[in-house]
Short mmCIF file of C-alpha atoms and ligand atoms in Angstrom, two decimals:
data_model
loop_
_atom_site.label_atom_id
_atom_site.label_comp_id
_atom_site.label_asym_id
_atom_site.label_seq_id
_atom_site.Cartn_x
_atom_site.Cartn_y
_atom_site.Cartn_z
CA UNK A 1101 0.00 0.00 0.00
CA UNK A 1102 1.44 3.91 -0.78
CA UNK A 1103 1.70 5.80 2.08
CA UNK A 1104 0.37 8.57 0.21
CA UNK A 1105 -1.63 8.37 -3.30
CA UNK A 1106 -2.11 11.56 -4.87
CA UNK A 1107 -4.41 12.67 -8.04
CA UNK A 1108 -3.14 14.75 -10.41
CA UNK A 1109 0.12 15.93 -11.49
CA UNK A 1110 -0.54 19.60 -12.15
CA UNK A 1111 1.57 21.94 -9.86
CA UNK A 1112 -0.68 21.50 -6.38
CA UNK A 1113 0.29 17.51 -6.80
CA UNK A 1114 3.81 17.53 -7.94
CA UNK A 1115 4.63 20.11 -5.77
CA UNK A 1116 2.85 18.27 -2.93
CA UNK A 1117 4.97 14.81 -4.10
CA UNK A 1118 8.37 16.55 -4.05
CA UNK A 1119 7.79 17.36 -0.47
CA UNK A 1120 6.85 14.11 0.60
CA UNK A 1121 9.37 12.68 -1.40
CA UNK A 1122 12.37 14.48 0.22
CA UNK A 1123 10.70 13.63 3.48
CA UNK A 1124 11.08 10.31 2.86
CA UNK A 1125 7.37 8.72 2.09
CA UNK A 1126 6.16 6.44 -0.62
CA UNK A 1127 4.22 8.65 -2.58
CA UNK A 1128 2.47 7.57 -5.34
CA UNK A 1129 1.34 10.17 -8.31
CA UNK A 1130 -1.01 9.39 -10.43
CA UNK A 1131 -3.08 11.89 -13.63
CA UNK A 1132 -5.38 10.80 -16.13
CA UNK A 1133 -2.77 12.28 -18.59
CA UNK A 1134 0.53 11.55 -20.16
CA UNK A 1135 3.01 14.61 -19.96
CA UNK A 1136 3.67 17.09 -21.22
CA UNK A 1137 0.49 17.96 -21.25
CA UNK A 1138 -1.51 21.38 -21.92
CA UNK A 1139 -3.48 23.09 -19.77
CA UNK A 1140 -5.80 26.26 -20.07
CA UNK A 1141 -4.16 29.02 -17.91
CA UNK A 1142 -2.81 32.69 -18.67
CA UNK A 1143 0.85 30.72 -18.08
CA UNK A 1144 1.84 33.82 -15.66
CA UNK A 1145 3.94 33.07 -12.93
CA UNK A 1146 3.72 36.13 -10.43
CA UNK A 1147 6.02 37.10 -8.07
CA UNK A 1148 4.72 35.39 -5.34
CA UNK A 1149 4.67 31.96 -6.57
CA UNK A 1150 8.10 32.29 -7.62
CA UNK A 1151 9.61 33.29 -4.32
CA UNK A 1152 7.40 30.06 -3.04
CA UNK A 1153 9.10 27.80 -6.17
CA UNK A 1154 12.41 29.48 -5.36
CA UNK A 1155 12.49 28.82 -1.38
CA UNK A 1156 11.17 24.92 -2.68
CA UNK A 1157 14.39 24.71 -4.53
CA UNK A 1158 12.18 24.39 -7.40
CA UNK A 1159 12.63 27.47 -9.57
CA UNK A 1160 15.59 27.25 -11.48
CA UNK A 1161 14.63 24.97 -14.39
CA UNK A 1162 11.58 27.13 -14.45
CA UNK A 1163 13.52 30.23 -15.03
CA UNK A 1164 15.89 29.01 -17.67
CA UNK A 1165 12.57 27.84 -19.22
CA UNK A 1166 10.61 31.71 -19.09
CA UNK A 1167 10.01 34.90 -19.53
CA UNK A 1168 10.46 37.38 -17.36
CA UNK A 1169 7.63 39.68 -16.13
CA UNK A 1170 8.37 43.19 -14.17
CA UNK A 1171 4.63 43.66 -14.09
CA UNK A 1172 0.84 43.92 -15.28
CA UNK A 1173 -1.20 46.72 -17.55
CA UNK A 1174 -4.74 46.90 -16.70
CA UNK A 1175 -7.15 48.83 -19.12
CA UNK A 1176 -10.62 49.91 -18.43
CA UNK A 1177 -11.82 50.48 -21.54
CA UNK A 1178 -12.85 54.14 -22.65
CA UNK A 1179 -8.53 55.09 -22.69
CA UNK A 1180 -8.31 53.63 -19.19
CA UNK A 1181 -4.83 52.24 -19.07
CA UNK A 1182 -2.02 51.61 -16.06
CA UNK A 1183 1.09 49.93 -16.05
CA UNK A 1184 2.16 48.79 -12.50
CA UNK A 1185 5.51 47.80 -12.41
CA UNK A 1186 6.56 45.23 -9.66
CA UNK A 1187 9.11 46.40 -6.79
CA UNK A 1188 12.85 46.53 -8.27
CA UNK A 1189 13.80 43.44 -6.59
CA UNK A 1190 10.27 41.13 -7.75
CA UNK A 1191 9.44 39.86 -10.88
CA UNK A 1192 7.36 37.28 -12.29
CA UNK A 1193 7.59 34.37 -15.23
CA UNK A 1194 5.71 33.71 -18.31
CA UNK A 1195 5.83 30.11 -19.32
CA UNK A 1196 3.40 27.88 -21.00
CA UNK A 1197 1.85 25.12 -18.52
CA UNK A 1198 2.86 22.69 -20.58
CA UNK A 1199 6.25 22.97 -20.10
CA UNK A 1200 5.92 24.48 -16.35
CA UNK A 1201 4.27 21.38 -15.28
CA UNK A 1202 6.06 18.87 -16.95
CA UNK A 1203 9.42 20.61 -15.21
CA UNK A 1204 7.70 20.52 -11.97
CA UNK A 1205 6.95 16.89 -12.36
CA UNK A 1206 10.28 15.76 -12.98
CA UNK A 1207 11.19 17.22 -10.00
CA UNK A 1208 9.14 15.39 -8.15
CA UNK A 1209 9.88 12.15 -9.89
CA UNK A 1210 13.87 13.18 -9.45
CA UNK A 1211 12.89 13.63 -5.30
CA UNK A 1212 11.74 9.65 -5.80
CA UNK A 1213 7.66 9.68 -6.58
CA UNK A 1214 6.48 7.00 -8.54
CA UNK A 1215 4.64 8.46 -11.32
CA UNK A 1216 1.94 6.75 -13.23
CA UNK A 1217 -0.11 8.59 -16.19
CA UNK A 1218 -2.87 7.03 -17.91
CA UNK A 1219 -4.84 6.68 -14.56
CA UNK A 1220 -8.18 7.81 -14.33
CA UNK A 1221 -9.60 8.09 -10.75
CA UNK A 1222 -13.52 7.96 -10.74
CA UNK A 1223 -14.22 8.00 -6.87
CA UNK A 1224 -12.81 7.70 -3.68
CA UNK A 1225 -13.05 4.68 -1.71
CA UNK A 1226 -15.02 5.59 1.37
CA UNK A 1227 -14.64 2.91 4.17
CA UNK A 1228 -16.81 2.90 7.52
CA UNK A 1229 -14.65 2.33 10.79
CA UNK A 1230 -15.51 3.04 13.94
CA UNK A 1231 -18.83 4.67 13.55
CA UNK A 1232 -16.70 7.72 11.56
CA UNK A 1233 -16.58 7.23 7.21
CA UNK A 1234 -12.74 7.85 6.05
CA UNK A 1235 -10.73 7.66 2.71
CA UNK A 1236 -9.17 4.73 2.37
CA UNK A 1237 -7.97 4.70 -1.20
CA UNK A 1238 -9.54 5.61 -5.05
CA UNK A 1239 -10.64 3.24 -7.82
CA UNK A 1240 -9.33 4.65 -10.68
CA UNK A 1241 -9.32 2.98 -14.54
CA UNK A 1242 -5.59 2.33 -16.15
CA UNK A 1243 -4.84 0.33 -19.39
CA UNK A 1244 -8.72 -0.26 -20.10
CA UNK A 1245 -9.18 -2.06 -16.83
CA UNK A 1246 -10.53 -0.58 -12.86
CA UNK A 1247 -8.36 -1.07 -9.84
CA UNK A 1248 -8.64 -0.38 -6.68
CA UNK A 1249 -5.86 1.68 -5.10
CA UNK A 1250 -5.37 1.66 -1.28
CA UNK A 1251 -3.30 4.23 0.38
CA UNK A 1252 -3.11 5.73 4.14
CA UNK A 1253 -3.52 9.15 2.49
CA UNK A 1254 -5.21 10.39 -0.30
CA UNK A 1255 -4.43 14.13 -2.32
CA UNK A 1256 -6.90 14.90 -4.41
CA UNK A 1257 -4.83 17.82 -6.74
CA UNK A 1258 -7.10 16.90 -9.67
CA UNK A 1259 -7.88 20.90 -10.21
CA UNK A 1260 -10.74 22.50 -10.74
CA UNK A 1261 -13.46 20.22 -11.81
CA UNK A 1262 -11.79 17.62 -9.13
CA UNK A 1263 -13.94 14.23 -9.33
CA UNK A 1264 -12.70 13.50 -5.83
CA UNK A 1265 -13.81 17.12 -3.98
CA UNK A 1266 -17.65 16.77 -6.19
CA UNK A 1267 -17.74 12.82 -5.87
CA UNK A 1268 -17.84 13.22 -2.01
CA UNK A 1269 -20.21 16.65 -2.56
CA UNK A 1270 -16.80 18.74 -0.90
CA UNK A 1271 -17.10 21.43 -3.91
CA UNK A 1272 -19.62 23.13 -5.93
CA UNK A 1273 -19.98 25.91 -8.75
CA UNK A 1274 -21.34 29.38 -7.27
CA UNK A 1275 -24.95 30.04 -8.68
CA UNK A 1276 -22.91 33.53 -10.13
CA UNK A 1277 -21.06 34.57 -11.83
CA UNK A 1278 -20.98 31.82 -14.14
CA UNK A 1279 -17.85 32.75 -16.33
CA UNK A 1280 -16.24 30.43 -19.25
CA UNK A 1281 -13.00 30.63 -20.73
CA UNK A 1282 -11.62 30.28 -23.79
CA UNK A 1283 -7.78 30.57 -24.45
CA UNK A 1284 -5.04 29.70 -27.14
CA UNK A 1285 -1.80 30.56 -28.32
CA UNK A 1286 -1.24 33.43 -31.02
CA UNK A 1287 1.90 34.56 -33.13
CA UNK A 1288 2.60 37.77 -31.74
CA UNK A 1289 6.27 38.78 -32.90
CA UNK A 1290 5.96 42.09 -31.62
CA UNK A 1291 4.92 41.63 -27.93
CA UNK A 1292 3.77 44.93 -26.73
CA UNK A 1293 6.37 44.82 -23.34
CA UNK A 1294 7.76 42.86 -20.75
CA UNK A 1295 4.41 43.32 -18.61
CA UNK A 1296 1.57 40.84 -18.53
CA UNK A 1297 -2.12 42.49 -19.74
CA UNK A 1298 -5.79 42.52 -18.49
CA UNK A 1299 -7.82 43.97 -19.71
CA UNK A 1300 -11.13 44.49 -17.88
CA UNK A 1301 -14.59 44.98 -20.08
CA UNK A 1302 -17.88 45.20 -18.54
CA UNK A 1303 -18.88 41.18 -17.75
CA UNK A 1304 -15.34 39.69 -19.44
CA UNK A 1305 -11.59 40.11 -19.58
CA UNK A 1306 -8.98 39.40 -21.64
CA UNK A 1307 -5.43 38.19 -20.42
CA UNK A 1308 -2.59 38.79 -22.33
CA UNK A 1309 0.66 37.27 -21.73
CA UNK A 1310 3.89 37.55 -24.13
CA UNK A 1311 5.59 33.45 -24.01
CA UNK A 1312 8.70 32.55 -25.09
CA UNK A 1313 9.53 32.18 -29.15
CA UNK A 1314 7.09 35.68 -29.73
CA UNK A 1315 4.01 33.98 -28.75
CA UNK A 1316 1.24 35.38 -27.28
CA UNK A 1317 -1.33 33.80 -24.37
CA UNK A 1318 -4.65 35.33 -24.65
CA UNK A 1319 -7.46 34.28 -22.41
CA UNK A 1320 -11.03 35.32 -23.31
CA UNK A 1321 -12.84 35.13 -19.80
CA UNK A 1322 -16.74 35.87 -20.54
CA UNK A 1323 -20.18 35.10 -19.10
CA UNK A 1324 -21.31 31.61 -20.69
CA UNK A 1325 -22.88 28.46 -20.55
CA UNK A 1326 -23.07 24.27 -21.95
CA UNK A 1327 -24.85 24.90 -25.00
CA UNK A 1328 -23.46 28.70 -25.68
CA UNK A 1329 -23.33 28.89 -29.41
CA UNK A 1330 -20.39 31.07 -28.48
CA UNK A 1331 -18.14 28.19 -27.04
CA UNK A 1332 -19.08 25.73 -29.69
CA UNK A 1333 -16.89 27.70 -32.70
CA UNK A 1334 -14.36 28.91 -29.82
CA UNK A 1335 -12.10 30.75 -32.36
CA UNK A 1336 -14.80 33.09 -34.02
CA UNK A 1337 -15.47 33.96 -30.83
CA UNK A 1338 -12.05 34.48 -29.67
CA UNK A 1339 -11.60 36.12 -32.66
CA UNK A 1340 -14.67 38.12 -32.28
CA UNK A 1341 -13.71 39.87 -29.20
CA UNK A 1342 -10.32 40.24 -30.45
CA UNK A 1343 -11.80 42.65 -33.21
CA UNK A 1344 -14.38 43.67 -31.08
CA UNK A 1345 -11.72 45.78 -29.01
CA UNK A 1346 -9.67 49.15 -30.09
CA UNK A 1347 -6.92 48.07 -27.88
CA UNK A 1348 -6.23 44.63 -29.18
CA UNK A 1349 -7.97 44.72 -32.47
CA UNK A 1350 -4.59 45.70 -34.40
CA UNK A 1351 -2.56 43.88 -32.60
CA UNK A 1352 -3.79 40.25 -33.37
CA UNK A 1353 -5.76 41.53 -36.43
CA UNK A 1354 -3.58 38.43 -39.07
CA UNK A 1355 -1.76 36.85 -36.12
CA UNK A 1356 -1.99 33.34 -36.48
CA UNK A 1357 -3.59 31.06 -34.15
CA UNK A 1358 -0.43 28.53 -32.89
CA UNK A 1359 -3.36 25.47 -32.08
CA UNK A 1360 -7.52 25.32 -31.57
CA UNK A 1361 -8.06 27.11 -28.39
CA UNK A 1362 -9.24 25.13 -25.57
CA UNK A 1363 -12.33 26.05 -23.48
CA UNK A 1364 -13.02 25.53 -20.52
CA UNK A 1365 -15.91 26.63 -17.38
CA UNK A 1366 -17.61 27.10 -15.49
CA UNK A 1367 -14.42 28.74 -14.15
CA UNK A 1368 -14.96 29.45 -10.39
CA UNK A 1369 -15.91 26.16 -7.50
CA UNK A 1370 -16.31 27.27 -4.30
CA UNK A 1371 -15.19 24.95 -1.98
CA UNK A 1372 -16.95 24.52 1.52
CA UNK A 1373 -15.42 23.94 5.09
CA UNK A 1374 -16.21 19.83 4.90
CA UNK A 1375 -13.48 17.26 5.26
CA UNK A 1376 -13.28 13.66 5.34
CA UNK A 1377 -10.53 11.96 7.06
CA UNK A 1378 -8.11 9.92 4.72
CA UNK A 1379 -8.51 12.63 1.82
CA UNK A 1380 -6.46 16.16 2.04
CA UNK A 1381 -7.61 18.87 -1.17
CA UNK A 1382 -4.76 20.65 -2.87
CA UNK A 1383 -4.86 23.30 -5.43
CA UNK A 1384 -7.91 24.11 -7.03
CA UNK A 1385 -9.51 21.04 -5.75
CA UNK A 1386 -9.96 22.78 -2.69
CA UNK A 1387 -11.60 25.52 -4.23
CA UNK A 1388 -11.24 28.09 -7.34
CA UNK A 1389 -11.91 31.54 -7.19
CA UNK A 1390 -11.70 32.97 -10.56
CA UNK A 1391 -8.64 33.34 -12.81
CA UNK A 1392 -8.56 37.46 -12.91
CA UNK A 1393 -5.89 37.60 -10.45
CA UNK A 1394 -3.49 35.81 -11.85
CA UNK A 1395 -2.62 33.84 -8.52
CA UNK A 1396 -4.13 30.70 -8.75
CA UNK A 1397 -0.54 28.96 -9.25
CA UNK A 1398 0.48 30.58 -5.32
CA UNK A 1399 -2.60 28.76 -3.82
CA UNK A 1400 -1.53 25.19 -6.04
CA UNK A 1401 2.14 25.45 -5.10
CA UNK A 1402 1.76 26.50 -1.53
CA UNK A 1403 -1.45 24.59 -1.37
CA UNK A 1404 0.32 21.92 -2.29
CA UNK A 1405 3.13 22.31 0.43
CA UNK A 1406 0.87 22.48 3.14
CA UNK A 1407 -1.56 19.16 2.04
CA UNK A 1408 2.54 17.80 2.34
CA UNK A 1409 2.73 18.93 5.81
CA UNK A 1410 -0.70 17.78 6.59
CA UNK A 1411 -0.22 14.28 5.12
CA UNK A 1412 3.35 13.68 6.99
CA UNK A 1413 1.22 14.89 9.79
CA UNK A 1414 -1.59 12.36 9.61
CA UNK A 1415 1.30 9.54 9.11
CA UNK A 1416 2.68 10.16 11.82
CA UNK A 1417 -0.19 11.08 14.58
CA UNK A 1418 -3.19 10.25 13.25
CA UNK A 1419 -5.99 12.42 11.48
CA UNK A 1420 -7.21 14.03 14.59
CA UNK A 1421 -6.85 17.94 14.23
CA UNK A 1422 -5.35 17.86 10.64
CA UNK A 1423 -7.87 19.04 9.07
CA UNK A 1424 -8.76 21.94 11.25
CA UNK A 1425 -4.63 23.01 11.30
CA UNK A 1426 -4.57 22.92 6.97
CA UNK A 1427 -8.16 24.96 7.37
CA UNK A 1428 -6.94 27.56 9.81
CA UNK A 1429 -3.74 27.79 7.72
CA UNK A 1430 -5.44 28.35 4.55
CA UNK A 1431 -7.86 30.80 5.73
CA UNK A 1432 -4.52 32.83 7.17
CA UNK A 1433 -2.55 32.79 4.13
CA UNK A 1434 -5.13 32.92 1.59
CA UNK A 1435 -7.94 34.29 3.03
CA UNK A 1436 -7.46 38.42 2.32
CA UNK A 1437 -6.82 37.18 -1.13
CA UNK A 1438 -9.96 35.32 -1.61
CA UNK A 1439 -11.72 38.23 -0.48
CA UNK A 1440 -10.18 40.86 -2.85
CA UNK A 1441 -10.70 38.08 -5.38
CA UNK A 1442 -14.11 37.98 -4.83
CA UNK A 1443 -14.91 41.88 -4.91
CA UNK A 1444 -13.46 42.14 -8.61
CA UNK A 1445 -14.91 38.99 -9.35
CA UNK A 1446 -18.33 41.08 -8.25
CA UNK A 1447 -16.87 44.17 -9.91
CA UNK A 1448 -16.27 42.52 -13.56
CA UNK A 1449 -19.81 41.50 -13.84
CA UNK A 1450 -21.65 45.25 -13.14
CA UNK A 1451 -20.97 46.98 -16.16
CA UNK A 1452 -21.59 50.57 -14.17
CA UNK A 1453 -18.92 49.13 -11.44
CA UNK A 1454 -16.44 48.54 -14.29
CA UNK A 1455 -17.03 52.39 -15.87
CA UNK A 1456 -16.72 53.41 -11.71
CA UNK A 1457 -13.46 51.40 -11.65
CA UNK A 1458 -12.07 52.86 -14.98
CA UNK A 1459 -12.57 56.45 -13.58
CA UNK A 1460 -11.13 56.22 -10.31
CA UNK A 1461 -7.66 54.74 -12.31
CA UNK A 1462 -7.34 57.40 -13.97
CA UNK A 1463 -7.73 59.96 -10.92
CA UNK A 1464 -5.87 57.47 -8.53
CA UNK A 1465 -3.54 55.45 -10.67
CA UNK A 1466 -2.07 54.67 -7.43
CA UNK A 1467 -4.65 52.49 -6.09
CA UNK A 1468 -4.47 50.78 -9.35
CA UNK A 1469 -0.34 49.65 -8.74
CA UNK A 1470 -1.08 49.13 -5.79
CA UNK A 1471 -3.50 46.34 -6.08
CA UNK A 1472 -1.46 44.99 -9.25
CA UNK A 1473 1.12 44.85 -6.48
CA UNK A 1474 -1.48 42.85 -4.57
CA UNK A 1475 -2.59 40.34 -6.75
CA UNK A 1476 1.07 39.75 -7.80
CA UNK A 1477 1.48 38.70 -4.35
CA UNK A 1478 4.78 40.82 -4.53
CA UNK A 1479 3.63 40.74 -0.11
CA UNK A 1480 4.42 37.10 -0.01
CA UNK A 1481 7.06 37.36 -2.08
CA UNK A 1482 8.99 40.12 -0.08
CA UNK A 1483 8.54 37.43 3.22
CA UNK A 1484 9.01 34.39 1.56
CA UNK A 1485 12.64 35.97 0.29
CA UNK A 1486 13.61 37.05 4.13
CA UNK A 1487 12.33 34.08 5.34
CA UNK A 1488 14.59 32.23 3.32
CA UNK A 1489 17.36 34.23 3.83
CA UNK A 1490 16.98 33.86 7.47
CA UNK A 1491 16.85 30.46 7.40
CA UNK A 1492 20.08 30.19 5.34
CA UNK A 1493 21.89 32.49 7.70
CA UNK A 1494 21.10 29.95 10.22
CA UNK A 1495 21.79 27.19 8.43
CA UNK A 1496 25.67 29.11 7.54
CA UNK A 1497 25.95 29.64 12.07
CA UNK A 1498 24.84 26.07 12.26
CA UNK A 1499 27.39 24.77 10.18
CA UNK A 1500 30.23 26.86 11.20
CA UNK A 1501 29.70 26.16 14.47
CA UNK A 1502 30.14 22.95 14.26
CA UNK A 1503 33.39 23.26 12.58
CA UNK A 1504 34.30 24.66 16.17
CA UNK A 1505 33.12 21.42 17.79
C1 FAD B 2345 -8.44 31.03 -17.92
C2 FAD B 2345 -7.50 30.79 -16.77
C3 FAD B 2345 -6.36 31.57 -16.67
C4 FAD B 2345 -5.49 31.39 -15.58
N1 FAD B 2345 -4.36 32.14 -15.51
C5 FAD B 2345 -3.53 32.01 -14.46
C6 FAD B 2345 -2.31 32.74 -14.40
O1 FAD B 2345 -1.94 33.47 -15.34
N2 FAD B 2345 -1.54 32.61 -13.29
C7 FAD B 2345 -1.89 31.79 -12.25
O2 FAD B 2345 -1.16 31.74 -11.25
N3 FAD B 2345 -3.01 31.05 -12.31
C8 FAD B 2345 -3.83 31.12 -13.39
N4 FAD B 2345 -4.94 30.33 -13.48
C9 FAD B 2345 -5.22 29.37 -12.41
C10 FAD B 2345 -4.33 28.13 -12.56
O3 FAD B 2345 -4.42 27.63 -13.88
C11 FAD B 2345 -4.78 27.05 -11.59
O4 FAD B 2345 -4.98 27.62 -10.32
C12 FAD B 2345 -3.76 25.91 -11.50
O5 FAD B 2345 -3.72 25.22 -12.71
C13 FAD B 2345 -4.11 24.94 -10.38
O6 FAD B 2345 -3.21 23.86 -10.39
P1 FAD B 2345 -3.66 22.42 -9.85
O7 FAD B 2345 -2.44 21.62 -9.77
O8 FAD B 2345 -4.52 22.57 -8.66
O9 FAD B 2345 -4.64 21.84 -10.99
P2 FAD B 2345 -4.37 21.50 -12.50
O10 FAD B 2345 -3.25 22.27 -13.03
O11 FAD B 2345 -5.70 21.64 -13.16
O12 FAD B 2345 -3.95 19.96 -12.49
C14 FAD B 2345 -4.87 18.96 -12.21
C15 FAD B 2345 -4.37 17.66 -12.80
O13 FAD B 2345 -5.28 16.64 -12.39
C16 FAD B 2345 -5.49 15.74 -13.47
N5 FAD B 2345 -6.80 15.11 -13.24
C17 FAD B 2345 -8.00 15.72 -13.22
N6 FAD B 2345 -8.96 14.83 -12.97
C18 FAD B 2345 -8.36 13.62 -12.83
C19 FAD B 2345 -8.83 12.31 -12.57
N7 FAD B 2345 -10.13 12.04 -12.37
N8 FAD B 2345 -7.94 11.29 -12.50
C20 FAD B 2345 -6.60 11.53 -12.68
N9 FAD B 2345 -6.10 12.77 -12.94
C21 FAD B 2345 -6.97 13.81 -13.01
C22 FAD B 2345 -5.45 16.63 -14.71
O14 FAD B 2345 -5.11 15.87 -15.86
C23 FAD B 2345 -4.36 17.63 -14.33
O15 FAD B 2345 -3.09 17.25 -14.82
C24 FAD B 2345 -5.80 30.44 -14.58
C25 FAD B 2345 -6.93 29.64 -14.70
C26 FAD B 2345 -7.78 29.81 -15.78
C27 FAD B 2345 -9.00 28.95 -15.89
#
């Protein structure tokens, strides 16, 4: 039996499996698909997340892999522009997921996971003992047959529409706003800067991020639903409100579209306060605000650190208070940030909020950089650097004191 199985291989379950790994457990990673893989996202690391990578000894292939970013442009529409540069010493990556999470998963398979792709997982196997119901394992389809996989901990990192968080009714789509996305790659030789874009519209945005090899990311983010005419021919539509915009519309007028886009939605699961012993939620299994921020990658990496902590945790005590702990940690790290997630989450979708927004930036560009500064996490990224720092100096006395010994 693994010690610890965990679903999905994106960057909440790698990360999560190079922890454990360098701990010492049997970890087990498993994804429904092979790698490299792609993966809808606006492929922007910010400043944040890297610190988090960096301090993980995880960041270096990442960087030799990127762009780098110094910071975002947000436009309002109606001439409403400001560029927000990040602090001199913070920056942030662009890379495409597909090569960001196949680098993170060799590192976790290079720590000593097993990884297996190919592995579907269609429930969790929910055992009674002792009057209480716990996880006790997944049954999961490989090679055209089901299996049963047993394992004294279970991470369910299988992102957003995670069968493992809705299977045991942990997760659920907010009633509103219900917001799809459709993204793809574009030729864009001529990037406009070394910032990523949003651009803010009254119920949608558009992310733009310049990619290695003068390709563009661009993420359509609009009001939607199954059966949306709209997400059925994905590239008119992209397209569409490409043209539709005077910012953009010259940019990407001929640019050539690198692959079909992808689409994906509803975007946003709320996750509620339930747990079930035997199963620990990483990433955006354990909930999904909405991409506008840009900082869903901080809560999968760190999110992934801490279901680490919690799993070595429950190995070695017992479940008893675990969940609580990762709860209470969650809500103190990520908490603020869920809130100012949700207010421009609330903000996008009032067309007379977004013309309110658009004329206070451009009386109080200020506020503007400073909530770019915000949602680039640049906060965590300042402590997460003098944490680290600390911890080496200590690690330096440590060591040259016992050369004295
Ligand atoms: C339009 C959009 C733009 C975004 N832009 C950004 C951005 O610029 N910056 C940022 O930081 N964040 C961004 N995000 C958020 C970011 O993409 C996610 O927060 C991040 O991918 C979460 O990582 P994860 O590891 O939790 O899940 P994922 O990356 O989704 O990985 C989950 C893995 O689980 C596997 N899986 C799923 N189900 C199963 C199953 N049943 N069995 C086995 N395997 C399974 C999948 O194959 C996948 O590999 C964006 C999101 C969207 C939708």
């Amino acid at each position: 039996m693994d010690d610890v199985l965990i679903v999905g291989a994106g960057p909440a379950g790698s990360v999560a499996a190079t922890v454990l790994a360098r701990a010492g457990v049997r970890v087990r990673l498993v994804d429904r698909a092979s790698f490299p893989r792609d993966k809808l996202c606006g492929d922007t690391v910010n400043a944040g997340t890297l610190a988090i990578l960096s301090r993980l000894r995880l960041a270096a292939p990442v960087e030799r892999h990127a762009l780098r970013i110094d910071g975002m442009v947000v436009t309002g529409g109606r001439g409403a522009s400001v560029e927000g540069r990040y602090p001199a010493d913070l920056y942030g990556l662009a890379i495409s997921r597909r090569v960001l999470d196949e680098l993170l998963l060799q590192e976790a398979i290079h720590a000593g996971a097993t990884f297996e792709p190919g592995v579907s997982v269609q429930a969790a196997t929910v055992t009674q003992a002792g009057g209480a119901r716990r996880v006790s394992g997944v049954t999961a389809s490989a090679r055209g047959s089901v299996h049963t996989w047993p394992a004294r901990v279970v991470v369910g990192a299988d992102g957003r529409r995670s069968t493992l968080a809705f299977g045991i009714g942990l997760a659920a789509h907010p009633a509103a706003p219900r917001r799809w996305a459709i993204g793809a790659y574009l030729e864009d030789p001529r990037p406009a800067g070394s910032c990523g874009e949003m651009h803010i519209r009254s119920g949608r945005y558009i992310g733009v991020a310049p990619l290695p090899g003068g390709i563009a990311n661009v993420c359509v983010v609009k009001p939607s639903g199954p059966g949306d005419p709209d997400l059925r021919d994905a590239e008119a539509t992209l397209r569409r409100e490409l043209n539709a915009d005077p910012l953009l519309r010259d940019r990407y007028a001929t640019a050539r579209l690198i692959r079909p886009p992808i689409v994906l939605g509803p975007v946003a699961v709320d996750a509620g306060d339930g747990y079930i012993d035997g199963l620990i939620l990483a990433g955006d299994a354990a909930g999904f605000i909405d991409p506008m921020t840009g900082d869903g990658l901080r809560f999968a990496v760190r999110g992934g650190e801490m279901a680490a902590a919690s799993a070595l945790l429950a190995l070695e005590h017992g479940w008893a208070g675990v969940h609580a702990r990762l709860a209470r940690q969650r809500r103190d790290e990520f908490g603020a940030k869920w809130r100012f997630n949700r207010v421009l989450r609330t903000t996008v979708a009032w067309p007379s909020l977004v013309r309110l927004a658009a004329g206070i930036s451009r009386v109080s560009p200020g506020l503007v950089r400073a909530m770019i500064e915000y949602a680039g996490d640049c906060g965590v990224a300042r402590a997460t650097i003098i944490a680290k720092r600390s911890t080496t100096e200590d690690t330096k006395d440590t060591e040259a004191e016992s050369q004295f010994l």
